[in-house]
Amino acid sequence: MKNNIKVVIWGFGAMGSGMAKMLLKKKGVDIVGVCDRHPERVGKSMFEVLGAERGDRADVIIGSEIEEILTKGSCDVCLCATDSYTKVAFPRLKYVLEQGVNVVSTAEEMAYPKAQSPEEAEELNRIAKENGVTILGTGINPGLMMDLLAVTLSGAMVDIESVMCKRVNSLSPFGEAVMEEQGVGISVDEFEKGLEADSLAGHVGFAESVGMIAEAIGWNIGKFEQQMKPIITNVDRKSPYGFAAAGTLAGVNMTGQGYVNGEVKIDMIHPQQIEPELEGVSTGDYIELKGTPDISMAITPEVEGGLGTIAMCVNMIPHVINARAGLKTMIDLPVPRAIMGDMREMLED
Amino acid sequence: MKNNIKVVIWGFGAMGSGMAKMLLKKKGVDIVGVCDRHPERVGKSMFEVLGAERGDRADVIIGSEIEEILTKGSCDVCLCATDSYTKVAFPRLKYVLEQGVNVVSTAEEMAYPKAQSPEEAEELNRIAKENGVTILGTGINPGLMMDLLAVTLSGAMVDIESVMCKRVNSLSPFGEAVMEEQGVGISVDEFEKGLEADSLAGHVGFAESVGMIAEAIGWNIGKFEQQMKPIITNVDRKSPYGFAAAGTLAGVNMTGQGYVNGEVKIDMIHPQQIEPELEGVSTGDYIELKGTPDISMAITPEVEGGLGTIAMCVNMIPHVINARAGLKTMIDLPVPRAIMGDMREMLED
């Protein structure tokens, strides 16, 4: 039998620690290192931080210096849950690849890095190939709900004229950082100022999802645009980490369009807010494909973003190990899947 | 630029001729041969049979002898639309592979041939590898709606307890052969006799879909069962090729279950009938995944089976050419996708 797959987790916030919890329940895989800089976590046992039973597993002490945790041959895969942007993540990803270690990145832009950082994408592809390993960015969105799933459904179509993806989600489960990025609770004035100062992140990923869909289908995107609009609540809304008084922002409505020959071919709609139910908004994921035949899909309620991203990253580990070397996106690899058996059985010889 | 992809179509019924029509609208691909034994088609131009403009394309005369149409190096891929069952298709598939030609088969059992013909599956895998080519079985179902799509969605799950796939479809667009296979218009007595004589095919594919899902997720199926029940109409129903008087069969309800440790983990429900709307039945594809998180998907109306199968087979051509040699299933390859660009651009170097 093969050795267990060895995983290092870099970044132990909500995503990284969630992946650790998930991995502890899986067979054929071990967490061999955790790198994180948060002063409350450094030096502690991963099991203590997770509140998980260690059992007969070796302890894993969270360290702050990646060079001490991840070295040549020390693991098979690194789950990088440190960043949203390719350019910021780049030096970290480079370091891991140069140790001959495969990478799964949660960075939204890494789902299709060609879209916004083509030079870094090319460089990561080159470094990965030089070191005989694979790098993939994934998550629930970008990564599945507003891109890969639409692509998969289009496989049943003889031709396709347009793609519409809509994800209506709730921000209620998320923490303070997300409340701030999405403008929860701010006034319309503050929103306008934030927009001008470019200090509201909104959803990161439309350029990536549009790029992925277009490449898959064979469309050349001539123009890409996106917009952010305030979702103003008529009632007070309260979530564990957020509060929006009536008249302030419950969140933002992100929209984006990919044009082919002056026509919108890919239409993205993604309103994000806390407690949408308080004003009768139900969450869900929707895909409308126009062509031969039309396909109309609805997933209600939405697939929860936090759990979904954790699952996608962990579930892609075997595919990333199996893949040919280089930079991959979700359209290059076999479909993700829940893993209930021994992860080693998914590895090709 | 690479040469156009060369395709031979074997079997020119509804599926094979539909694929030809689709291919004529695609870029970077040529149909170089058609093999079919139907006396009305043999010796005729493919374009004439399709009622399609030939333009400046080379003519393709339909022949009845595969040895004259498909020889070593004469094409890149053969679309085999001749059979439903692996054992029947086997000698044909073997012949094509031995010419060093990749295969996409519409045979339902070929979507996961290990399920019912493990020896033939192993043999096809061996022959394909020996000849450096790939063989894949696909279609709308099995191939996407009741297997690959459920697997893909499960990728967003931390763990999974059970899978339910339900496809409520209309048989109205189908021809006489399907009316007969599905018992449309027969009495309950005739149905009972047909069941005993094993002369009603019903849906072919549950064993394959269950096998594919189980392998993807890592479940060991201990027991598989399926049932066929009559759908008795209360009103007269008429479709282009079928008629069911009130009190007779409008079709059949197929159900199937895959058990893991004595428990149903994969539940398949697939009622097929003509004119379901006449008794208030709406068509649709439904997937319910229980686990963390639950996922509930609906596609309404159903994705049409004929077009869907045609599209899946054609759209998988580039993936089959790119794949490592051997027998593949849909869970081994990148996701299907509609192809609107030049098919050659999807080929890896």
CSV table of N, CA and C in Angstrom, one decimal, chain A residues 31-91:
chain,number,residue,atom,x,y,z
A,31,ILE,N,-1.9,15.4,7.9
A,31,ILE,CA,-1.4,16.8,8.0
A,31,ILE,C,0.0,16.7,8.7
A,32,VAL,N,1.0,17.2,8.0
A,32,VAL,CA,2.4,17.1,8.5
A,32,VAL,C,2.9,18.4,8.9
A,33,GLY,N,2.2,19.5,8.6
A,33,GLY,CA,2.7,20.8,9.0
A,33,GLY,C,1.7,21.9,8.8
A,34,VAL,N,1.7,22.9,9.7
A,34,VAL,CA,0.8,24.1,9.6
A,34,VAL,C,1.6,25.3,9.7
A,35,CYS,N,1.5,26.3,8.8
A,35,CYS,CA,2.2,27.5,8.9
A,35,CYS,C,1.2,28.7,9.0
A,36,ASP,N,1.3,29.5,10.1
A,36,ASP,CA,0.4,30.6,10.3
A,36,ASP,C,1.1,31.6,11.1
A,37,ARG,N,0.7,32.9,10.9
A,37,ARG,CA,1.5,33.9,11.7
A,37,ARG,C,0.6,34.5,12.8
A,38,HIS,N,-0.6,34.1,13.0
A,38,HIS,CA,-1.5,34.7,14.0
A,38,HIS,C,-0.9,34.4,15.4
A,39,PRO,N,-0.6,35.5,16.2
A,39,PRO,CA,0.1,35.2,17.5
A,39,PRO,C,-0.7,34.3,18.4
A,40,GLU,N,-2.0,34.2,18.2
A,40,GLU,CA,-2.7,33.3,19.1
A,40,GLU,C,-2.6,31.8,18.7
A,41,ARG,N,-2.0,31.6,17.5
A,41,ARG,CA,-1.9,30.2,17.1
A,41,ARG,C,-0.5,29.7,17.1
A,42,VAL,N,0.5,30.6,16.8
A,42,VAL,CA,1.9,30.1,16.6
A,42,VAL,C,2.4,29.4,17.9
A,43,GLY,N,3.0,28.3,17.7
A,43,GLY,CA,3.6,27.6,18.8
A,43,GLY,C,2.6,26.6,19.5
A,44,LYS,N,1.3,26.7,19.1
A,44,LYS,CA,0.3,25.8,19.7
A,44,LYS,C,0.2,24.5,18.9
A,45,SER,N,-0.4,23.5,19.5
A,45,SER,CA,-0.7,22.3,18.7
A,45,SER,C,-1.9,22.5,17.8
A,46,MET,N,-1.8,22.1,16.6
A,46,MET,CA,-2.9,22.2,15.7
A,46,MET,C,-4.2,21.6,16.3
A,47,PHE,N,-4.0,20.5,17.0
A,47,PHE,CA,-5.2,19.8,17.6
A,47,PHE,C,-5.9,20.6,18.7
A,48,GLU,N,-5.0,21.3,19.4
A,48,GLU,CA,-5.6,22.2,20.5
A,48,GLU,C,-6.3,23.4,19.8
A,49,VAL,N,-5.7,24.0,18.8
A,49,VAL,CA,-6.4,25.1,18.1
A,49,VAL,C,-7.7,24.6,17.5
A,50,LEU,N,-7.8,23.4,17.0
A,50,LEU,CA,-9.0,22.9,16.3
A,50,LEU,C,-10.0,22.4,17.3
A,51,GLY,N,-9.5,22.2,18.6
A,51,GLY,CA,-10.4,21.5,19.5
A,51,GLY,C,-10.7,20.1,19.1
A,52,ALA,N,-9.7,19.4,18.5
A,52,ALA,CA,-9.9,18.1,18.0
A,52,ALA,C,-9.0,17.1,18.7
A,53,GLU,N,-9.5,15.8,18.8
A,53,GLU,CA,-8.8,14.8,19.4
A,53,GLU,C,-7.6,14.4,18.6
A,54,ARG,N,-6.4,14.3,19.2
A,54,ARG,CA,-5.2,13.9,18.5
A,54,ARG,C,-5.2,12.4,18.2
A,55,GLY,N,-5.7,11.6,19.2
A,55,GLY,CA,-5.6,10.2,19.1
A,55,GLY,C,-4.2,9.7,19.0
A,56,ASP,N,-3.9,8.8,18.2
A,56,ASP,CA,-2.5,8.3,18.1
A,56,ASP,C,-1.7,9.0,17.0
A,57,ARG,N,-2.2,10.1,16.5
A,57,ARG,CA,-1.5,10.9,15.5
A,57,ARG,C,-0.3,11.6,16.1
A,58,ALA,N,0.7,11.9,15.3
A,58,ALA,CA,1.8,12.7,15.7
A,58,ALA,C,1.3,14.1,15.9
A,59,ASP,N,1.9,14.8,16.8
A,59,ASP,CA,1.4,16.2,17.0
A,59,ASP,C,1.9,17.1,15.9
A,60,VAL,N,1.2,18.2,15.7
A,60,VAL,CA,1.6,19.2,14.7
A,60,VAL,C,1.6,20.5,15.4
A,61,ILE,N,2.8,21.1,15.5
A,61,ILE,CA,2.9,22.4,16.2
A,61,ILE,C,2.9,23.5,15.1
A,62,ILE,N,2.0,24.5,15.2
A,62,ILE,CA,1.9,25.5,14.2
A,62,ILE,C,3.1,26.4,14.3
A,63,GLY,N,3.8,26.6,13.1
A,63,GLY,CA,5.0,27.4,13.1
A,63,GLY,C,4.7,28.6,12.2
A,64,SER,N,5.6,29.6,12.3
A,64,SER,CA,5.4,30.9,11.5
A,64,SER,C,6.3,31.0,10.3
A,65,GLU,N,7.3,30.1,10.3
A,65,GLU,CA,8.3,30.2,9.2
A,65,GLU,C,8.1,29.0,8.2
A,66,ILE,N,7.7,29.3,7.0
A,66,ILE,CA,7.4,28.2,6.1
A,66,ILE,C,8.7,27.4,5.8
A,67,GLU,N,9.9,28.1,5.8
A,67,GLU,CA,11.1,27.4,5.5
A,67,GLU,C,11.4,26.2,6.5
A,68,GLU,N,10.9,26.4,7.6
A,68,GLU,CA,11.1,25.4,8.7
A,68,GLU,C,10.0,24.2,8.6
A,69,ILE,N,8.9,24.5,7.9
A,69,ILE,CA,7.8,23.6,7.9
A,69,ILE,C,7.7,22.8,6.6
A,70,LEU,N,7.9,23.5,5.5
A,70,LEU,CA,7.8,22.9,4.2
A,70,LEU,C,9.2,22.9,3.4
A,71,THR,N,9.8,21.8,3.3
A,71,THR,CA,11.1,21.7,2.6
A,71,THR,C,11.0,20.6,1.6
A,72,LYS,N,12.0,20.5,0.8
A,72,LYS,CA,12.0,19.5,-0.3
A,72,LYS,C,11.7,18.2,0.2
A,73,GLY,N,10.6,17.6,-0.4
A,73,GLY,CA,10.3,16.2,-0.1
A,73,GLY,C,9.5,16.1,1.3
A,74,SER,N,9.2,17.2,1.9
A,74,SER,CA,8.6,17.0,3.3
A,74,SER,C,7.1,16.7,3.1
A,75,CYS,N,6.5,17.0,2.0
A,75,CYS,CA,5.1,16.7,1.8
A,75,CYS,C,4.7,16.6,0.3
A,76,ASP,N,3.5,16.1,0.1
A,76,ASP,CA,3.1,16.0,-1.3
A,76,ASP,C,2.3,17.2,-1.8
A,77,VAL,N,1.5,17.8,-1.0
A,77,VAL,CA,0.7,18.9,-1.4
A,77,VAL,C,0.7,20.0,-0.3
A,78,CYS,N,0.7,21.2,-0.7
A,78,CYS,CA,0.5,22.4,0.2
A,78,CYS,C,-0.9,23.0,-0.1
A,79,LEU,N,-1.7,23.1,0.9
A,79,LEU,CA,-3.0,23.9,0.7
A,79,LEU,C,-2.7,25.3,1.2
A,80,CYS,N,-2.7,26.2,0.2
A,80,CYS,CA,-2.3,27.6,0.5
A,80,CYS,C,-3.6,28.5,0.6
A,81,ALA,N,-3.9,28.8,1.9
A,81,ALA,CA,-5.1,29.6,2.2
A,81,ALA,C,-4.7,30.9,2.8
A,82,THR,N,-3.9,31.6,2.0
A,82,THR,CA,-3.3,32.9,2.6
A,82,THR,C,-3.8,34.1,1.9
A,83,ASP,N,-4.3,34.1,0.7
A,83,ASP,CA,-4.5,35.3,-0.1
A,83,ASP,C,-5.7,35.1,-1.0
A,84,SER,N,-6.1,36.3,-1.6
A,84,SER,CA,-7.2,36.3,-2.6
A,84,SER,C,-6.6,36.7,-4.0
A,85,TYR,N,-5.4,37.3,-4.0
A,85,TYR,CA,-4.9,37.9,-5.2
A,85,TYR,C,-3.6,37.1,-5.7
A,86,THR,N,-3.5,36.9,-7.0
A,86,THR,CA,-2.4,36.1,-7.5
A,86,THR,C,-1.1,36.8,-7.2
A,87,LYS,N,-1.0,38.1,-7.5
A,87,LYS,CA,0.2,38.8,-7.4
A,87,LYS,C,0.7,38.8,-5.9
A,88,VAL,N,-0.2,38.9,-5.0
A,88,VAL,CA,0.2,38.8,-3.6
A,88,VAL,C,0.7,37.4,-3.2
A,89,ALA,N,-0.1,36.4,-3.7
A,89,ALA,CA,0.2,35.0,-3.3
A,89,ALA,C,1.5,34.5,-4.0
A,90,PHE,N,1.9,35.2,-5.2
A,90,PHE,CA,2.9,34.7,-6.0
A,90,PHE,C,4.2,34.2,-5.3
A,91,PRO,N,4.9,35.0,-4.5
A,91,PRO,CA,6.1,34.5,-3.9
A,91,PRO,C,5.9,33.3,-3.1
